mmCIF file of C-alpha atoms in Angstrom:
data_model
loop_
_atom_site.group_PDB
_atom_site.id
_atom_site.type_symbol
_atom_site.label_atom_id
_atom_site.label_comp_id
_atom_site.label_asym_id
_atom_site.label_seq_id
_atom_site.Cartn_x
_atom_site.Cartn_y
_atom_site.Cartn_z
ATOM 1 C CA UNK A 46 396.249 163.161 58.306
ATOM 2 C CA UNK A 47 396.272 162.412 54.693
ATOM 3 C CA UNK A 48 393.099 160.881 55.023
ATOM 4 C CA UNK A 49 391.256 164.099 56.198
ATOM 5 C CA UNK A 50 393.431 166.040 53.998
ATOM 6 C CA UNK A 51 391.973 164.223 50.879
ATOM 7 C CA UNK A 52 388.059 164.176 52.518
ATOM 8 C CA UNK A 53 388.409 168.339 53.147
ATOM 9 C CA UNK A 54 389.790 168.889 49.707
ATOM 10 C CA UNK A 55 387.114 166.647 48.393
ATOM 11 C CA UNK A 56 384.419 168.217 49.805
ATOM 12 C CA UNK A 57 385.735 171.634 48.980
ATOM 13 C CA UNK A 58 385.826 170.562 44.968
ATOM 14 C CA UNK A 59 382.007 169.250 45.567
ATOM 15 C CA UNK A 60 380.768 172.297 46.980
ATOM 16 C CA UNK A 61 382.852 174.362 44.119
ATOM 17 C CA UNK A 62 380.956 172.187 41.731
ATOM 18 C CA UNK A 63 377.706 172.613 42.503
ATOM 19 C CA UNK A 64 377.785 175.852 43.043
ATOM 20 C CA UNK A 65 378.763 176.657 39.919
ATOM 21 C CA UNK A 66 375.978 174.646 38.333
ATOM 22 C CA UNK A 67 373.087 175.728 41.007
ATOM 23 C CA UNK A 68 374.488 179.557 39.935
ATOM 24 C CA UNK A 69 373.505 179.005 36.303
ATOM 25 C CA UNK A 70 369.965 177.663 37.220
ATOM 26 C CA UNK A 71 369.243 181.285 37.813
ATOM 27 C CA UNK A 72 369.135 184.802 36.849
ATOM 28 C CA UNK A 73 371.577 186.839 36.544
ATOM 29 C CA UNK A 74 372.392 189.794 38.799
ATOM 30 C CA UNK A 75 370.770 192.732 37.954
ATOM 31 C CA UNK A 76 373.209 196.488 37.246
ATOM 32 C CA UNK A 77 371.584 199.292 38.741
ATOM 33 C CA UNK A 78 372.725 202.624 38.994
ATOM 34 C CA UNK A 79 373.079 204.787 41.882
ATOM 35 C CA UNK A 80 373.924 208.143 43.340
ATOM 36 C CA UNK A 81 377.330 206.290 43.574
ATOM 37 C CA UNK A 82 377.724 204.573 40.592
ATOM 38 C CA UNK A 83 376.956 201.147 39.520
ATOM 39 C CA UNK A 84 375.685 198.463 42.294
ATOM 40 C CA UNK A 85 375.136 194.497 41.596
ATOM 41 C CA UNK A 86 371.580 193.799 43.335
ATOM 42 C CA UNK A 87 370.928 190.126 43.028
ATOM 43 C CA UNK A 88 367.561 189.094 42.792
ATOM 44 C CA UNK A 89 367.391 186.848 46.160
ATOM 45 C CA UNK A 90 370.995 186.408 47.098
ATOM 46 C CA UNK A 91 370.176 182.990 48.915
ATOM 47 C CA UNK A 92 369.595 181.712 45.337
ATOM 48 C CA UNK A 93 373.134 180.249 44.206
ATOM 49 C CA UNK A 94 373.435 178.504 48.043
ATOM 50 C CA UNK A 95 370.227 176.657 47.741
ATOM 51 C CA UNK A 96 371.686 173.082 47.428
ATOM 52 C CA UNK A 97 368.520 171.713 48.952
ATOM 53 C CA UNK A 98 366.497 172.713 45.879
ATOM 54 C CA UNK A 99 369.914 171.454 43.221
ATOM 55 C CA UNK A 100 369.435 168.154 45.166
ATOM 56 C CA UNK A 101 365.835 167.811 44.592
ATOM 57 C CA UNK A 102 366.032 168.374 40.688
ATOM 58 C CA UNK A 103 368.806 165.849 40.194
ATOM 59 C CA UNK A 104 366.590 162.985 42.214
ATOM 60 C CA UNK A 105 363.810 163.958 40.493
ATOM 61 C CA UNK A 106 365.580 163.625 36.554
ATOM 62 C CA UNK A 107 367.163 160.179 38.357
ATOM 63 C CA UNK A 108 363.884 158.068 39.801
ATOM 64 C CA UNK A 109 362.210 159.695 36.385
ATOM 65 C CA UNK A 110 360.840 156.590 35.137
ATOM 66 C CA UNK A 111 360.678 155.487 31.627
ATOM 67 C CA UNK A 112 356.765 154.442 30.835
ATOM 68 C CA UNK A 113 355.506 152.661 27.707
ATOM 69 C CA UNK A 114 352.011 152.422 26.698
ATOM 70 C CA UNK A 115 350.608 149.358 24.081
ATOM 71 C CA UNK A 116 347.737 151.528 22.288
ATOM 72 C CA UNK A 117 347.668 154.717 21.904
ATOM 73 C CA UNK A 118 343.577 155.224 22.002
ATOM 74 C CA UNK A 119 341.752 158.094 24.199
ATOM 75 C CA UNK A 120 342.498 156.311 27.260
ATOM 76 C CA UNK A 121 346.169 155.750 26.323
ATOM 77 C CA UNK A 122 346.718 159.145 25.594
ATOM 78 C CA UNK A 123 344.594 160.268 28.767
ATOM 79 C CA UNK A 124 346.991 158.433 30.929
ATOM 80 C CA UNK A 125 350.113 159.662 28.947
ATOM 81 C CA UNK A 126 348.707 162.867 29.574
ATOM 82 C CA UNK A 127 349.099 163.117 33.324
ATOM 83 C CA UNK A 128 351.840 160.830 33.452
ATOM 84 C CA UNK A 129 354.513 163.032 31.242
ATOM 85 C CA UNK A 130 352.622 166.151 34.054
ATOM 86 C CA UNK A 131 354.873 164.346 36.937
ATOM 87 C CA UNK A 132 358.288 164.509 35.061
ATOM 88 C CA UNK A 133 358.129 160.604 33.614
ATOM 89 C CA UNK A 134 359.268 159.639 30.188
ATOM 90 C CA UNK A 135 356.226 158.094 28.157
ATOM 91 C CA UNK A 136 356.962 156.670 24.792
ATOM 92 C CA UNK A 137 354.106 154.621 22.976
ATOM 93 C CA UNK A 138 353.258 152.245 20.076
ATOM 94 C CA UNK A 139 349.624 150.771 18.498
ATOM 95 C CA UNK A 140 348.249 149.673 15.512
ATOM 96 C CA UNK A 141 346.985 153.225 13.786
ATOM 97 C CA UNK A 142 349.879 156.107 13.618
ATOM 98 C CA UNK A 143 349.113 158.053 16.586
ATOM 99 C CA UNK A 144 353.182 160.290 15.794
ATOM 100 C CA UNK A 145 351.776 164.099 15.586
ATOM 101 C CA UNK A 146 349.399 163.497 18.583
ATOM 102 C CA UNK A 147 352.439 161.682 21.167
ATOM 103 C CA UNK A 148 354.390 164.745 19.687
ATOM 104 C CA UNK A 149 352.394 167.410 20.880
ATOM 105 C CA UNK A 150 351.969 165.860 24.467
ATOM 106 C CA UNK A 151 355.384 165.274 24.726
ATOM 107 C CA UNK A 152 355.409 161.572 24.118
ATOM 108 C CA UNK A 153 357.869 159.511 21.328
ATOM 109 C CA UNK A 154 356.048 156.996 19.141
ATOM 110 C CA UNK A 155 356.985 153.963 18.066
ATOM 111 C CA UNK A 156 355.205 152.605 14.532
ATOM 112 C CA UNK A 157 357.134 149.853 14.988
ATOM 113 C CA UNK A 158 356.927 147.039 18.213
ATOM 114 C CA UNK A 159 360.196 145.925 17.956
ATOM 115 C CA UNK A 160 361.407 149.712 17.951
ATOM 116 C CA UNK A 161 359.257 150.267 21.004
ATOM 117 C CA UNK A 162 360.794 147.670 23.022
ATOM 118 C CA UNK A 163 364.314 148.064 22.092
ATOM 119 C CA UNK A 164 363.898 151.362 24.218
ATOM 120 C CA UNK A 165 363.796 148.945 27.509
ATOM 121 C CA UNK A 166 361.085 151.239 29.211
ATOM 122 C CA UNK A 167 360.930 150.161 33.184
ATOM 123 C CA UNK A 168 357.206 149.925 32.817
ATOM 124 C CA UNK A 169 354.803 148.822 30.222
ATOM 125 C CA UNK A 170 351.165 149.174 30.330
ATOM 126 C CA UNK A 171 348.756 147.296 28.024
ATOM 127 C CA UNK A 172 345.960 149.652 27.168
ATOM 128 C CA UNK A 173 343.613 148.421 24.195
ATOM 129 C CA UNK A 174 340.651 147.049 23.913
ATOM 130 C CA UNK A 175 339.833 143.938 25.993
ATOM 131 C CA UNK A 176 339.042 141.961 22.816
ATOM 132 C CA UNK A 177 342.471 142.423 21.277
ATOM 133 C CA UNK A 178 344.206 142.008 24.284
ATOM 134 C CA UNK A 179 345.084 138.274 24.162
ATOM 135 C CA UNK A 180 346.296 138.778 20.512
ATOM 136 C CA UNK A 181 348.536 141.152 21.473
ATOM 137 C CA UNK A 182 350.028 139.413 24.505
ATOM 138 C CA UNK A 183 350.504 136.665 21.656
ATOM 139 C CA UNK A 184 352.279 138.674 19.394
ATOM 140 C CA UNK A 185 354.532 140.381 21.809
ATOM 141 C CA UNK A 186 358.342 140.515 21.413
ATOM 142 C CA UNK A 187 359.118 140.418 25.205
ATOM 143 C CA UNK A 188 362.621 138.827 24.151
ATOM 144 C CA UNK A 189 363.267 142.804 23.681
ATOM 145 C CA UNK A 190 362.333 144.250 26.896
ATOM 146 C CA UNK A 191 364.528 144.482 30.015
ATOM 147 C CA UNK A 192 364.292 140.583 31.648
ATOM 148 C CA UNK A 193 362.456 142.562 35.026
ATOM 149 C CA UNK A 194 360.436 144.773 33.261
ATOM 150 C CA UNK A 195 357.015 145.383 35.338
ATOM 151 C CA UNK A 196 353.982 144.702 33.114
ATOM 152 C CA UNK A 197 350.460 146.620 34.197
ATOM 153 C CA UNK A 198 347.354 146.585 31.928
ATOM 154 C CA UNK A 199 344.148 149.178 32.586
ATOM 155 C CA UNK A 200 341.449 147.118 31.487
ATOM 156 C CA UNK A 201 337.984 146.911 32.753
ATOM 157 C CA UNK A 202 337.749 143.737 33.866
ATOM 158 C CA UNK A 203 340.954 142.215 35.771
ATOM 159 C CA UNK A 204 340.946 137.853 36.386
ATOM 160 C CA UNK A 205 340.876 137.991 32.615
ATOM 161 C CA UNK A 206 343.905 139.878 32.316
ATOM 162 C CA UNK A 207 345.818 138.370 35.531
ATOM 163 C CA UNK A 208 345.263 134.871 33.989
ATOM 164 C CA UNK A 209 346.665 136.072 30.594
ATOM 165 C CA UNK A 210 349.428 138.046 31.904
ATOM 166 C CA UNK A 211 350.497 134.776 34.326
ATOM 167 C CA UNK A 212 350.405 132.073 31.567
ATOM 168 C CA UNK A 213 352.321 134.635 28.807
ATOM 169 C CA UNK A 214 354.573 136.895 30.704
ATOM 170 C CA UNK A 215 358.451 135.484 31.146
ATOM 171 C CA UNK A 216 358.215 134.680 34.778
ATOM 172 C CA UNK A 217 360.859 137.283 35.910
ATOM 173 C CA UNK A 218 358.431 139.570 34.659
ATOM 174 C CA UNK A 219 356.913 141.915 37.236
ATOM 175 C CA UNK A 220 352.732 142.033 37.104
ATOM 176 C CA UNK A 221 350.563 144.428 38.742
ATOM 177 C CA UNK A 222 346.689 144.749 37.688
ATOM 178 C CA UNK A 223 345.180 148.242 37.826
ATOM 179 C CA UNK A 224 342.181 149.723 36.985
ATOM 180 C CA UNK A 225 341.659 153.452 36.621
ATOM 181 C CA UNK A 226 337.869 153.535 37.791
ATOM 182 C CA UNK A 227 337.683 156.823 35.129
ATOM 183 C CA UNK A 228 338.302 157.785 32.011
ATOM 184 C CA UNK A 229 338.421 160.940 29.807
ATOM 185 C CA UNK A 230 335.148 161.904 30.746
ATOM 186 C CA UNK A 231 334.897 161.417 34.191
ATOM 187 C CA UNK A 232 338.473 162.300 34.821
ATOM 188 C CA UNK A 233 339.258 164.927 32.722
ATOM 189 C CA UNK A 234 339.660 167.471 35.835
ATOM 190 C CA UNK A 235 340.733 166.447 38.843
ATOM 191 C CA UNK A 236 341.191 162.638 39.646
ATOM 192 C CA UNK A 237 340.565 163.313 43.500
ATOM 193 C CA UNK A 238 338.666 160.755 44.851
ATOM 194 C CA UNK A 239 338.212 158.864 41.965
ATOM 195 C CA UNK A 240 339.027 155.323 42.958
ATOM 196 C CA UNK A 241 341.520 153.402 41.526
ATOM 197 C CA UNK A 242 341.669 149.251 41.838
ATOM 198 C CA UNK A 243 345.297 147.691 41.524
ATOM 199 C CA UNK A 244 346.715 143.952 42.595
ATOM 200 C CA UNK A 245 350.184 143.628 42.803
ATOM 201 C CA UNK A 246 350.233 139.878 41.257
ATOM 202 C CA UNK A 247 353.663 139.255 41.220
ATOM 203 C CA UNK A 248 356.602 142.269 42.098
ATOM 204 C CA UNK A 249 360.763 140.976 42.410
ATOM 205 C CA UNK A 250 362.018 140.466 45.916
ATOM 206 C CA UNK A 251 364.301 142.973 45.188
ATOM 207 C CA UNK A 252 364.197 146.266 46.825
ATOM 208 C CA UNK A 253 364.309 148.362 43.346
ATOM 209 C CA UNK A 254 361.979 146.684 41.527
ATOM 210 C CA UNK A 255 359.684 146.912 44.954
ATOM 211 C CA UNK A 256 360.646 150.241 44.741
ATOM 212 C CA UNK A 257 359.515 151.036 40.994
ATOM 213 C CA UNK A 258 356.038 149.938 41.594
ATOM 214 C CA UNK A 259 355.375 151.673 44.851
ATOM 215 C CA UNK A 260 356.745 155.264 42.803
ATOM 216 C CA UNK A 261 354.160 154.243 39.919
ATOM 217 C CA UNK A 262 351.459 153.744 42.207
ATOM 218 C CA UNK A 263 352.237 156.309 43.868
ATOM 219 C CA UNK A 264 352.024 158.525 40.663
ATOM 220 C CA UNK A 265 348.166 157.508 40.912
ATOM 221 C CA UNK A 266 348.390 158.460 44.757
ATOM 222 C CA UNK A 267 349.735 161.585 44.096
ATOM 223 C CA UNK A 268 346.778 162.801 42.237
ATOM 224 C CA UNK A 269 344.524 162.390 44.488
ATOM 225 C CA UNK A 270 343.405 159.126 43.484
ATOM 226 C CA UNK A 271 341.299 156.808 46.037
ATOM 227 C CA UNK A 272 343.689 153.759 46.325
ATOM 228 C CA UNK A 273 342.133 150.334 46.365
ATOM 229 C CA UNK A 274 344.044 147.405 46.916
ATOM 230 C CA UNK A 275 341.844 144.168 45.655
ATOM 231 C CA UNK A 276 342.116 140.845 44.611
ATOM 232 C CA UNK A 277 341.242 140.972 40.881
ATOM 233 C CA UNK A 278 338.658 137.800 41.315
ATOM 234 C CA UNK A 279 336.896 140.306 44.017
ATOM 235 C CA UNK A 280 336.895 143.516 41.264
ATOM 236 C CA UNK A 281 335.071 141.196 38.820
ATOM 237 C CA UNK A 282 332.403 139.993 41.225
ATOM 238 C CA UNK A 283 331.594 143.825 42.248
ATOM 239 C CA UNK A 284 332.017 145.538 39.038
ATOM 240 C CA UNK A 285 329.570 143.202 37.635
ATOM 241 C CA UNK A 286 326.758 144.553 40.043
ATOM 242 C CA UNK A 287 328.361 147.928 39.236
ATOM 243 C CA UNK A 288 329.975 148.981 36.405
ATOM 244 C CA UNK A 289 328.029 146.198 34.120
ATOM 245 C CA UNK A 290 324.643 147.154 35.214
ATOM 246 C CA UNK A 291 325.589 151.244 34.749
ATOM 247 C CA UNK A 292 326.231 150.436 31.465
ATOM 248 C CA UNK A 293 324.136 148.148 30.222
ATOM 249 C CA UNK A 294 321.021 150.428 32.039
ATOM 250 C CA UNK A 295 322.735 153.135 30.152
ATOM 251 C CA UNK A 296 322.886 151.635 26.804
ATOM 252 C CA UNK A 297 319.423 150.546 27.319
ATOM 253 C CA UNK A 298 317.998 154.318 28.295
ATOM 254 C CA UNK A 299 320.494 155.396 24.727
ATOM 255 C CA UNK A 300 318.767 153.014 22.858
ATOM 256 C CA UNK A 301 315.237 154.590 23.861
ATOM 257 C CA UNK A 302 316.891 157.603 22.294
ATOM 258 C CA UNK A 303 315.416 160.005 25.419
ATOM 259 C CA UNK A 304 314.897 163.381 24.421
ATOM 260 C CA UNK A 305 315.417 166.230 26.627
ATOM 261 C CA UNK A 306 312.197 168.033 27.600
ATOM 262 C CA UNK A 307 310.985 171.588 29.304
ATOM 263 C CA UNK A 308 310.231 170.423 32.185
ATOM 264 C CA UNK A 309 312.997 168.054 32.703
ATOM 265 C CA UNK A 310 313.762 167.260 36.699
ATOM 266 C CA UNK A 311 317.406 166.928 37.970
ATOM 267 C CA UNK A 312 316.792 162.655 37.892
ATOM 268 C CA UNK A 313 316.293 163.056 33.953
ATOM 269 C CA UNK A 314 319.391 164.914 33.518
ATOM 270 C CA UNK A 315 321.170 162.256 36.203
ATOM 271 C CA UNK A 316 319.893 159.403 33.231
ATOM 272 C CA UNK A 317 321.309 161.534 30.171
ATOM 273 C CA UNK A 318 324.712 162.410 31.815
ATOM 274 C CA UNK A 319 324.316 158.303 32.390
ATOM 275 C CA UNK A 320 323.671 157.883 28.662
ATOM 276 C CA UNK A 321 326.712 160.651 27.679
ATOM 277 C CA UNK A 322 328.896 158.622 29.683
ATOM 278 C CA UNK A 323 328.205 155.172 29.053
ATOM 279 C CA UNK A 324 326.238 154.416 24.997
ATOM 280 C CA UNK A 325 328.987 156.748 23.303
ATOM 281 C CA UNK A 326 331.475 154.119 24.513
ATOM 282 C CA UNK A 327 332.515 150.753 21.949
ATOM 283 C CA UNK A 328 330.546 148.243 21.652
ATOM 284 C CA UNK A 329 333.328 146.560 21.616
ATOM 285 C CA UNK A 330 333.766 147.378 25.437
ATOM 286 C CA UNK A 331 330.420 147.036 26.510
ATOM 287 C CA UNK A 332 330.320 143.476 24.900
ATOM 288 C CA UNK A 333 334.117 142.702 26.931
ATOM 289 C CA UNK A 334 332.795 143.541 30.167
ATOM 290 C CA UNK A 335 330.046 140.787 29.412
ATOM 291 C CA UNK A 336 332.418 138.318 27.954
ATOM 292 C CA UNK A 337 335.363 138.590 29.677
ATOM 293 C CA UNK A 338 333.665 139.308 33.318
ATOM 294 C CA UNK A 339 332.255 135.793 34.338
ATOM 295 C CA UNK A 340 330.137 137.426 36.888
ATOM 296 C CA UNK A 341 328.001 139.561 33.871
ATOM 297 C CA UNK A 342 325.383 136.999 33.378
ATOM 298 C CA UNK A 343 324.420 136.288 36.407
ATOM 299 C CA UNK A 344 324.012 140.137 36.951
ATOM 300 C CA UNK A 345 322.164 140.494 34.006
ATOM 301 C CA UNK A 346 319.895 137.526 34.483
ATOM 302 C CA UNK A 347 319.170 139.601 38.517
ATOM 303 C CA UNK A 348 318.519 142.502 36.263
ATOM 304 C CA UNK A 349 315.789 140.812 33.780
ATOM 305 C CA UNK A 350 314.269 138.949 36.933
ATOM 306 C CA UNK A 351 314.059 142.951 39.181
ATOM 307 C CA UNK A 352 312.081 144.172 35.781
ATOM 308 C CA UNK A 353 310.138 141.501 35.311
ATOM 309 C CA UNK A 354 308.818 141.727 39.233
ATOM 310 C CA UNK A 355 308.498 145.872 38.967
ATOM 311 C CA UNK A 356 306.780 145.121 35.961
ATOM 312 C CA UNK A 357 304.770 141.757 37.300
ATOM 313 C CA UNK A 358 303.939 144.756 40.327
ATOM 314 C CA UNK A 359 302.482 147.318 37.904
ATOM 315 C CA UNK A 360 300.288 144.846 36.361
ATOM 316 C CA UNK A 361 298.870 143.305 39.113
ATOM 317 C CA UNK A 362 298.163 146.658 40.801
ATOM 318 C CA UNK A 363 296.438 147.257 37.353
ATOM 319 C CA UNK A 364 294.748 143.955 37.226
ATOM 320 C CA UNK A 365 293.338 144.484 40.726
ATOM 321 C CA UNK A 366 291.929 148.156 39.846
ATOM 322 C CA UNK A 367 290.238 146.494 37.068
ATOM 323 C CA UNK A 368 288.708 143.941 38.939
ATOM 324 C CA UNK A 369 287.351 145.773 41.550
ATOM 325 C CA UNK A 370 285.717 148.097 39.171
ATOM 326 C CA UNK A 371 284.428 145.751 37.129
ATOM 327 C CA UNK A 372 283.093 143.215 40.349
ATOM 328 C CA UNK A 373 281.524 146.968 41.644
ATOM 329 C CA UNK A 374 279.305 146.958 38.320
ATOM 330 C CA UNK A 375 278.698 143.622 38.585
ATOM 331 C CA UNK A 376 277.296 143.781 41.888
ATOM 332 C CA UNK A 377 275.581 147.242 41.192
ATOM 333 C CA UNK A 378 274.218 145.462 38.648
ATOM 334 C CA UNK A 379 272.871 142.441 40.364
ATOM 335 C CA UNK A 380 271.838 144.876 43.422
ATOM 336 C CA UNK A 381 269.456 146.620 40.457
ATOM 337 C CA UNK A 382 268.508 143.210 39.407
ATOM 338 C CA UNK A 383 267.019 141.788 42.583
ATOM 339 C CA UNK A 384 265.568 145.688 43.538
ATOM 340 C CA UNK A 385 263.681 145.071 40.566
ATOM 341 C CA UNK A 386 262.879 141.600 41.265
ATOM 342 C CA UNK A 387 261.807 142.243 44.279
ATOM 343 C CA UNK A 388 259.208 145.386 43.076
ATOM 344 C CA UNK A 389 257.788 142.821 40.629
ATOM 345 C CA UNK A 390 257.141 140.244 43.316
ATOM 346 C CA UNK A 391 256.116 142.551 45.725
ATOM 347 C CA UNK A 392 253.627 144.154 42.782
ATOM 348 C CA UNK A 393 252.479 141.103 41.864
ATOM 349 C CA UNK A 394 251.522 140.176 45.469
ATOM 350 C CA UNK A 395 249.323 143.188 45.572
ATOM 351 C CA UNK A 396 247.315 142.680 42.777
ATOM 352 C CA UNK A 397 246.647 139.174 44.493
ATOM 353 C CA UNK A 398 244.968 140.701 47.279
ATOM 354 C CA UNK A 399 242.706 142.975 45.290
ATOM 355 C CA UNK A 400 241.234 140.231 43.496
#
């Protein structure tokens, strides 16, 4: 009796609560005056009862995640971008001072590495350059960040990464590989459809920290993003016979400087939205996904050898032109040559029998 005593008083005290605090979530009551007097007229009376909707905003402020990024570039702040858009905390830190530009997306920056980590964010993604990225890793005062912390990087190219993030990560680290398959450029609308590669190398047994990278995927998922689950080895081998040969065709079409023309056809424009998107980009990058991607060379090497035979095809169509013009004259030439041969002879013959 004292049991349900307690549980009904309880549960009266809980609704009393949150009632109160849904009621201030809205407006108040508007005064209007009638005929009669004064009359409240609220402006949807189911608003202060709509625990449903109370419910929702405090488990959306608790599985809020806290999100650091490791340099701040364009892509960094791309991702921050749309990340801080789905109600996560995003706080950042890189070499250059990137403060007023965190600040007006809503993100905290962290000069400071040290500072950075002491903030124990659940998740820390590695976004700079693939050069740097091993000095970084190096550098890294882990020692600061939560012992389970999940680690994700958004490079380019992915064994390199995995291999780095294996042999330097604390092992009760969490890992999971991801690349964004867009950038600024490409994905500065929508992201539907755009794909997006990720490997969960290594994620905790246990059921939060299984949890955690499901919800951060799923941040990806949310957007409309076309999920790819793939070994990182298999990303390198296709991206070299992709993403490799888009750029390096576009960095060779940027360094024939094309110029746009009046009578340009819809393929021309294709290869100068390829050039937009692919020879304004680093060096630096360009050069990582050769260096870093074991697969490059051999991709490059198939991409010499398919010139070299459309170009061995031109000439030899060429060659053969040429030589059947120039055997035509010939024999023309030897056809006049024995026609006149043969009028001498035949003259000649002639004057034989009139003598």
């Amino acid at each position: 009796m004292i049991r349900e005593k307690t549980a009904h008083l309880l549960s009266f005290n809980t609704r009393k609560t949150l009632l109160k605090t849904s009621s201030k979530l809205y407006h108040k009551p508007k005064l209007e005056r009638s005929k009669d007097g004064l009359s409240i007229s609220a402006i949807d009376a189911a608003q202060p009862f709509d625990f449903e909707a109370k419910a929702k905003v405090v488990t959306d402020r608790k599985n809020a995640l806290k999100i650091g990024i490791v340099g701040f570039g364009n892509f960094g702040q791309f991702v921050a971008k749309r990340i801080i858009s789905k109600g996560h905390t995003v706080i950042a830190t890189s070499r250059g001072d990137y403060s007023a530009v965190a600040a007006d997306l809503g993100a905290c920056f962290y000069p400071d590495i040290d500072d950075f980590c002491e903030e124990h964010p659940d998740i820390v993604i590695l976004s700079t350059s693939i050069l740097s990225t091993e000095k970084v890793l190096r550098e890294f005062p882990f020692q600061r960040l939560r012992r389970n912390t999940l680690f994700c990087d958004v490079l380019s190219v992915k064994q390199f990464p995995k291999q780095l993030f294996l042999k330097l990560l604390p092992q009760n680290f969490d890992i999971l590989c991801l690349h964004p398959m867009f950038g600024p450029d490409s994905g500065k609308g929508s992201w539907r459809d755009l794909p997006l590669v990720y490997e969960k190398v290594r994620v905790g047994e246990e059921k939060s920290r299984k949890n955690r990278c499901e919800q951060f995927l799923h941040l990806f998922e949310d957007e409309g993003c076309r999920m790819v689950e793939m070994s990182c080895e298999e990303h390198d081998r296709q991206a070299a016979s992709s993403q490799f040969i888009t750029h390096t065709v576009g960095r060779m079409l940027g360094t024939m400087e094309l110029a746009d023309t009046s009578i340009s056809t819809k393929g021309f424009e294709s290869l100068r939205s390829l050039v937009d998107n692919t020879y304004n980009d680093s060096f630096d990058l360009y050069y990582g996904l050769f260096m870093y991607n074991k697969n490059a060379t051999i991709e490059l090497s198939r991409l010499e050898q398919a010139f070299d035979e459309v170009k061995g095809q031109l000439f030899n169509r060429l060659h053969e032109i040429i030589r059947n013009e120039i055997f035509t004259e010939v024999d023309a030439t030897q056809d006049m040559e024995n026609s006149s041969l043969s009028n001498l002879q035949g003259a000649s013959e002639d004057d034989k029998k009139k003598k």
